[in-house]
CSV table of C-alpha atoms in Angstrom, one decimal:
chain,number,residue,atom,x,y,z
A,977,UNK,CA,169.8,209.0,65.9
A,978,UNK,CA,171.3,211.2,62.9
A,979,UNK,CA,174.8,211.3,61.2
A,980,UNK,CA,177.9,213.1,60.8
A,981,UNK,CA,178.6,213.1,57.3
A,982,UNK,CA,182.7,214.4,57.1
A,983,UNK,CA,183.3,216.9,54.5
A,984,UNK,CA,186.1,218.3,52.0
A,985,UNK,CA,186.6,221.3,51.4
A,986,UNK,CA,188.9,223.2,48.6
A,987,UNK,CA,192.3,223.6,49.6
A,988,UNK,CA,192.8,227.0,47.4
A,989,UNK,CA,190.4,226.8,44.0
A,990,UNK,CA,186.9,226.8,44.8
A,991,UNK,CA,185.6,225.2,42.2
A,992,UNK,CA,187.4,222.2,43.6
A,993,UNK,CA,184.4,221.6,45.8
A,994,UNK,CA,182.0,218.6,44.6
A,995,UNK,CA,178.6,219.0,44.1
A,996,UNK,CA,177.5,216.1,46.8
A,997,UNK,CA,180.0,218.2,49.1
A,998,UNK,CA,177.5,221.4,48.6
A,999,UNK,CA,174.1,219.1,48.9
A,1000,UNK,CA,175.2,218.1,52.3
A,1001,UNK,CA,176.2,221.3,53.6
A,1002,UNK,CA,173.0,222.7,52.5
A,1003,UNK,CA,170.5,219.9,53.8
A,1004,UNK,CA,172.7,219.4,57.4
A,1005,UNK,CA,171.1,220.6,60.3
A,1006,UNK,CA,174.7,221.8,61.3
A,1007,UNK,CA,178.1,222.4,60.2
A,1008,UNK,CA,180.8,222.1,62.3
A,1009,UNK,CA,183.9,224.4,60.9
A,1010,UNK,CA,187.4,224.6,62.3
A,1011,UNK,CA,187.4,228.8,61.5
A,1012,UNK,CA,183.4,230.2,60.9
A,1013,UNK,CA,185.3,233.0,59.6
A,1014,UNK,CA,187.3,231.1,56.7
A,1015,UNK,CA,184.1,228.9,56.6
A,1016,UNK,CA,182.0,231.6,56.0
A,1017,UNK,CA,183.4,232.9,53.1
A,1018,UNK,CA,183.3,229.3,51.7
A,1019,UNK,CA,179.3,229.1,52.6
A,1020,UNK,CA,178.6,232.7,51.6
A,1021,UNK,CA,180.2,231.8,47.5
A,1022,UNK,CA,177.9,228.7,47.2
A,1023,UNK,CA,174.4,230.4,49.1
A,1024,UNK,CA,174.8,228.1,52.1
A,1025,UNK,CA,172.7,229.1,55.0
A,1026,UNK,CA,173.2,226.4,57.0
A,1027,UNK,CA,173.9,227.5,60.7
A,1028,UNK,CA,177.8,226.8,61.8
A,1029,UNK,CA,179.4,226.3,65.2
A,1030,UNK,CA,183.2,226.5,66.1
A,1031,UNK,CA,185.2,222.9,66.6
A,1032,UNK,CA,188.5,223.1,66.4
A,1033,UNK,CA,192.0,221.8,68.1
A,1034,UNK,CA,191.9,223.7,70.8
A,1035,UNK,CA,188.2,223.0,71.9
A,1036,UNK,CA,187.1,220.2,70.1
A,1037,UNK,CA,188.0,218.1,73.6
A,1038,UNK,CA,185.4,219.8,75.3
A,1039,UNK,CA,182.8,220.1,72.5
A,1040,UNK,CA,182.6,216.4,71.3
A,1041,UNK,CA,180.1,215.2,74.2
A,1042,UNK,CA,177.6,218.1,73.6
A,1043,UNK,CA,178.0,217.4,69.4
A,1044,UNK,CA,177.8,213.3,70.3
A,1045,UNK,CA,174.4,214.3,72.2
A,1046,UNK,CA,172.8,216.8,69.2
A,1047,UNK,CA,173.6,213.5,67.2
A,1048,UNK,CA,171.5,211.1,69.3
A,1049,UNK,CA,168.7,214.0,69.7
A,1050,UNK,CA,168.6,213.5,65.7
A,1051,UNK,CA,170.6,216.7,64.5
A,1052,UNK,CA,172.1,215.9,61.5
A,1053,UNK,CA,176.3,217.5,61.5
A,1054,UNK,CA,178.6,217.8,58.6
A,1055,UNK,CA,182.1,218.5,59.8
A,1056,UNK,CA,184.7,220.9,58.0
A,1057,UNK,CA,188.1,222.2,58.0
A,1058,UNK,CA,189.4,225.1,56.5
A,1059,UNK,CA,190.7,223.3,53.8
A,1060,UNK,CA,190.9,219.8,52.6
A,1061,UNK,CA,189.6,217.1,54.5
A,1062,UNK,CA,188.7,217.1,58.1
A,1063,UNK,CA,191.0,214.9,60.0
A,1064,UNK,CA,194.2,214.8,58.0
A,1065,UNK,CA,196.5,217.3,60.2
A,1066,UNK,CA,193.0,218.8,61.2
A,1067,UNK,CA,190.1,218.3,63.7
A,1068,UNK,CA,188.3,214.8,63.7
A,1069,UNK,CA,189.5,212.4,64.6
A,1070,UNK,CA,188.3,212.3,68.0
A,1071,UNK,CA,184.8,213.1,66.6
A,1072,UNK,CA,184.8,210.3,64.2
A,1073,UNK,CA,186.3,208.1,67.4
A,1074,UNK,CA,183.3,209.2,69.7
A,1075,UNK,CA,180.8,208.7,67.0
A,1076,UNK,CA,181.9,205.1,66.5
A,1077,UNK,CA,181.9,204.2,70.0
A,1078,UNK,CA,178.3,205.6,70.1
A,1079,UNK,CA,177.2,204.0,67.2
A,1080,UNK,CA,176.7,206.9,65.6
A,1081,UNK,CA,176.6,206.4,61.4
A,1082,UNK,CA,179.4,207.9,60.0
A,1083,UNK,CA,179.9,209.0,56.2
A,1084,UNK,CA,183.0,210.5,55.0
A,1085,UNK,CA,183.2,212.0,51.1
A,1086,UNK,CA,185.8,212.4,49.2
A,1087,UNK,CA,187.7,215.1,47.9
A,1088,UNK,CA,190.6,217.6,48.3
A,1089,UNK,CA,193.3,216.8,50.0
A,1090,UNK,CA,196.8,218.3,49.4
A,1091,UNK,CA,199.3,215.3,49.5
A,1092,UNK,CA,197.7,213.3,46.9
A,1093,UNK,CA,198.3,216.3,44.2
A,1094,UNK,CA,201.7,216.8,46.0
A,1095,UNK,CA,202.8,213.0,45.9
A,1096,UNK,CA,201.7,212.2,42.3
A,1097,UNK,CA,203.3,215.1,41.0
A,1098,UNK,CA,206.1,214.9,42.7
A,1099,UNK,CA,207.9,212.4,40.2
A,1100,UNK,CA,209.5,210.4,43.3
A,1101,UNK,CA,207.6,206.4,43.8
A,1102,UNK,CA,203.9,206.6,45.2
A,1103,UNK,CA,203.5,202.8,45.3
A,1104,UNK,CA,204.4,203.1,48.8
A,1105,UNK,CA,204.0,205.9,50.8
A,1106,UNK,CA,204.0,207.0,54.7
A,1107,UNK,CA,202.2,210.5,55.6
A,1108,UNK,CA,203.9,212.3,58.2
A,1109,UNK,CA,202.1,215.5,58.6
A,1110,UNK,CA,203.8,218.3,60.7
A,1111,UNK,CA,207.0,216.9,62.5
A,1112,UNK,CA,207.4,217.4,66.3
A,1113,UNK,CA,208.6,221.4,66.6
A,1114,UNK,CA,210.9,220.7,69.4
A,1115,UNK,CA,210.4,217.3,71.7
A,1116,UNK,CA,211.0,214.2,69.7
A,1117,UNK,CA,211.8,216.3,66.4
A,1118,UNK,CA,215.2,214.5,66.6
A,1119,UNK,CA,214.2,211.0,67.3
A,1120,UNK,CA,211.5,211.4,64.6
A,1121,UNK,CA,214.2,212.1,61.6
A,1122,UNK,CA,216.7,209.5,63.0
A,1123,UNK,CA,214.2,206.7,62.7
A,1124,UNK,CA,213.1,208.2,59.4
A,1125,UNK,CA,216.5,208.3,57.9
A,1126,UNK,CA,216.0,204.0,57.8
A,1127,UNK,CA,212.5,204.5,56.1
A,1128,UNK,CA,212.6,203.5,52.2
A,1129,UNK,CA,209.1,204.5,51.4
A,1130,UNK,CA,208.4,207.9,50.4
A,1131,UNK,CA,207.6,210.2,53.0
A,1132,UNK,CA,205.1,213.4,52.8
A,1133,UNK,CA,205.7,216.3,55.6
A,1134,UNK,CA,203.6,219.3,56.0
A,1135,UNK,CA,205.5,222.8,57.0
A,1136,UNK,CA,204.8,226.0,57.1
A,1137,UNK,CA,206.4,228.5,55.8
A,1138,UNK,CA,208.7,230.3,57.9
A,1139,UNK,CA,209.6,226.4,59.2
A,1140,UNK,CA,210.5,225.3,56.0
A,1141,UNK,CA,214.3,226.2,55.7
A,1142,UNK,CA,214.8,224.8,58.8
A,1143,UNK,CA,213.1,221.9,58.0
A,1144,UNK,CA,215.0,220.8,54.9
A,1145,UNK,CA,218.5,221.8,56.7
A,1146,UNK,CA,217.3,219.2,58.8
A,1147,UNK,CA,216.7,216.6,56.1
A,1148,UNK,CA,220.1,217.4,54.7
A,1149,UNK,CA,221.6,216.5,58.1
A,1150,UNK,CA,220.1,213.4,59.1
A,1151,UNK,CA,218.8,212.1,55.4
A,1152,UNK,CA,221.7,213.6,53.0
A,1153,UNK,CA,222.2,216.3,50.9
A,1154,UNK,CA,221.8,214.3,47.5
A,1155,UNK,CA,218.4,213.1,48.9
A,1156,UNK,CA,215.7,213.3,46.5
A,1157,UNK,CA,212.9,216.3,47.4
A,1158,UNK,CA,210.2,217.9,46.1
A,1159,UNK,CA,208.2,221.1,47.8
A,1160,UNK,CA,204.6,221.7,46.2
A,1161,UNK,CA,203.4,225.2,47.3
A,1162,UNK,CA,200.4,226.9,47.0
A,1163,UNK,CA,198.6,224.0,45.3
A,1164,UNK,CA,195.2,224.5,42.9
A,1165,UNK,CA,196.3,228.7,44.0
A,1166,UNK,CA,197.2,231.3,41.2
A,1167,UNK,CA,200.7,231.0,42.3
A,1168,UNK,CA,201.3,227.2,42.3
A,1169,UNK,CA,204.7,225.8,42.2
A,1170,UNK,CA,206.6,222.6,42.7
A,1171,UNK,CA,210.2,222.7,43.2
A,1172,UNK,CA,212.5,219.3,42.6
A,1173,UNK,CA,216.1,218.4,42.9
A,1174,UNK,CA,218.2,217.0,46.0
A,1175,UNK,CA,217.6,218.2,49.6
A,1176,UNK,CA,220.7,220.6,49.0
A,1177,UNK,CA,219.0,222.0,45.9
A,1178,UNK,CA,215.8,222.8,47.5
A,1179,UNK,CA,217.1,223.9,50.4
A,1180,UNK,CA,219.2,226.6,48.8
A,1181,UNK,CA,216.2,227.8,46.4
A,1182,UNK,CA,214.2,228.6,49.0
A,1183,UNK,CA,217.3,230.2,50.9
A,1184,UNK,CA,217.1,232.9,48.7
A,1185,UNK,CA,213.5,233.0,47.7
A,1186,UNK,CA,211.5,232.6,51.5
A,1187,UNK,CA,208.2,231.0,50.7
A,1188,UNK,CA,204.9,232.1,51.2
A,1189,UNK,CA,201.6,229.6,51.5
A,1190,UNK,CA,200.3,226.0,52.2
A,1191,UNK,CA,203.8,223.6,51.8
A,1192,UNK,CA,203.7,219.8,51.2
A,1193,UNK,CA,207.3,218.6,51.2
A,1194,UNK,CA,207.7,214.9,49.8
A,1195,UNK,CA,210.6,213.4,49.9
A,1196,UNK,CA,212.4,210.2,48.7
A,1197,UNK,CA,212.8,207.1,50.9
A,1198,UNK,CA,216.2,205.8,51.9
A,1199,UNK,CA,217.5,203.7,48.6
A,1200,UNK,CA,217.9,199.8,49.6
């Protein structure tokens, strides 16, 4: 029986990449990747031959028994995303779930992951934290903020960018206008930017100047 070792990848800068991160996609019998286009260009910068196969949200139901079984046959897996780490708003969970309950050895390494950059520079308190990811795009969206408007730790969202406007009209509504926020775009990329001020603020910048790129939005808890 083998191992799935769960791997990092950069989220914009390659040279973010570790070198433990490029050992085990090298020496892996096979790399699972969310896009084997996006994941070839990756493989193809560092000379990694390693052969991939697709495993992704909208297959990765159906492909976990037949990855569980190459695991027990001894194949040894390394699973990526297209950026960051594998799991977090991505594939993997329900491959890390299926190894455990097979007894199947797990290894996860660390490295790049865009709300950690995000959160510490975001200047608002990262003592306590809750990671929200996407919000719900229609059913339970308003539930969601309602129950979030009570929280008092910081919170850390993930939009895209067409969504975000939207997105921090809604925080204006159900958490306030003077609500502290700050929107990290484009993080480790040529064009990085992080954008602070209240809810309002934010929400009017990018009014007039639509974004572009990967968005972490973090945003003050509730004051007590």
């Amino acid at each position: 029986m083998s191992k799935l070792f769960i791997v990092p990848t950069p989220i914009g800068n390659l040279k973010d990449i570790t070198f433990r991160a490029i050992d085990v996609l090298k020496e892996v019998d096979l790399i699972l990747a969310e896009d084997t286009r996006t994941s070839g260009k990756l493989l193809k910068h560092f000379e990694i031959s390693t052969h991939m196969q697709s495993h992704h949200m909208h297959n990765e139901h159906k492909t976990v028994e037949n990855i569980i079984q190459k695991l027990k046959n001894g194949t040894t897996v390394a699973l990526i995303s297209d950026a960051g780490t594998p799991a977090i708003s991505d594939p993997g969970f329900l491959l890390s779930r299926a190894c455990i309950e097979n007894n199947i050895e797990i290894e996860c390494l660390p490295g790049a992951t865009a709300f950690v950059p995000a959160l510490v520079n975001s200047g608002l308190p990262n003592d306590k934290f809750v990671f929200e990811g996407f919000l719900p795009v229609k059913k339970g969206r308003q539930t969601r903020l309602l129950l979030l408007a009570e929280e008092t730790r910081t919170m850390i969202f993930y939009e895209s960018p067409h969504k975000l406007v939207k997105t921090l009209g809604h925080f204006c509504e159900y958490f306030g206008g003077d609500r502290p926020v700050s929107v990290s775009r484009e993080l480790t990329k040529l064009y990085e930017e992080t954008i602070r001020g209240t809810a309002k603020e934010v929400l009017e910048y990018y009014t007039n100047k639509p974004p572009k790129g990967e968005i972490v939005i973090v945003v003050g808890g509730k004051n007590k």
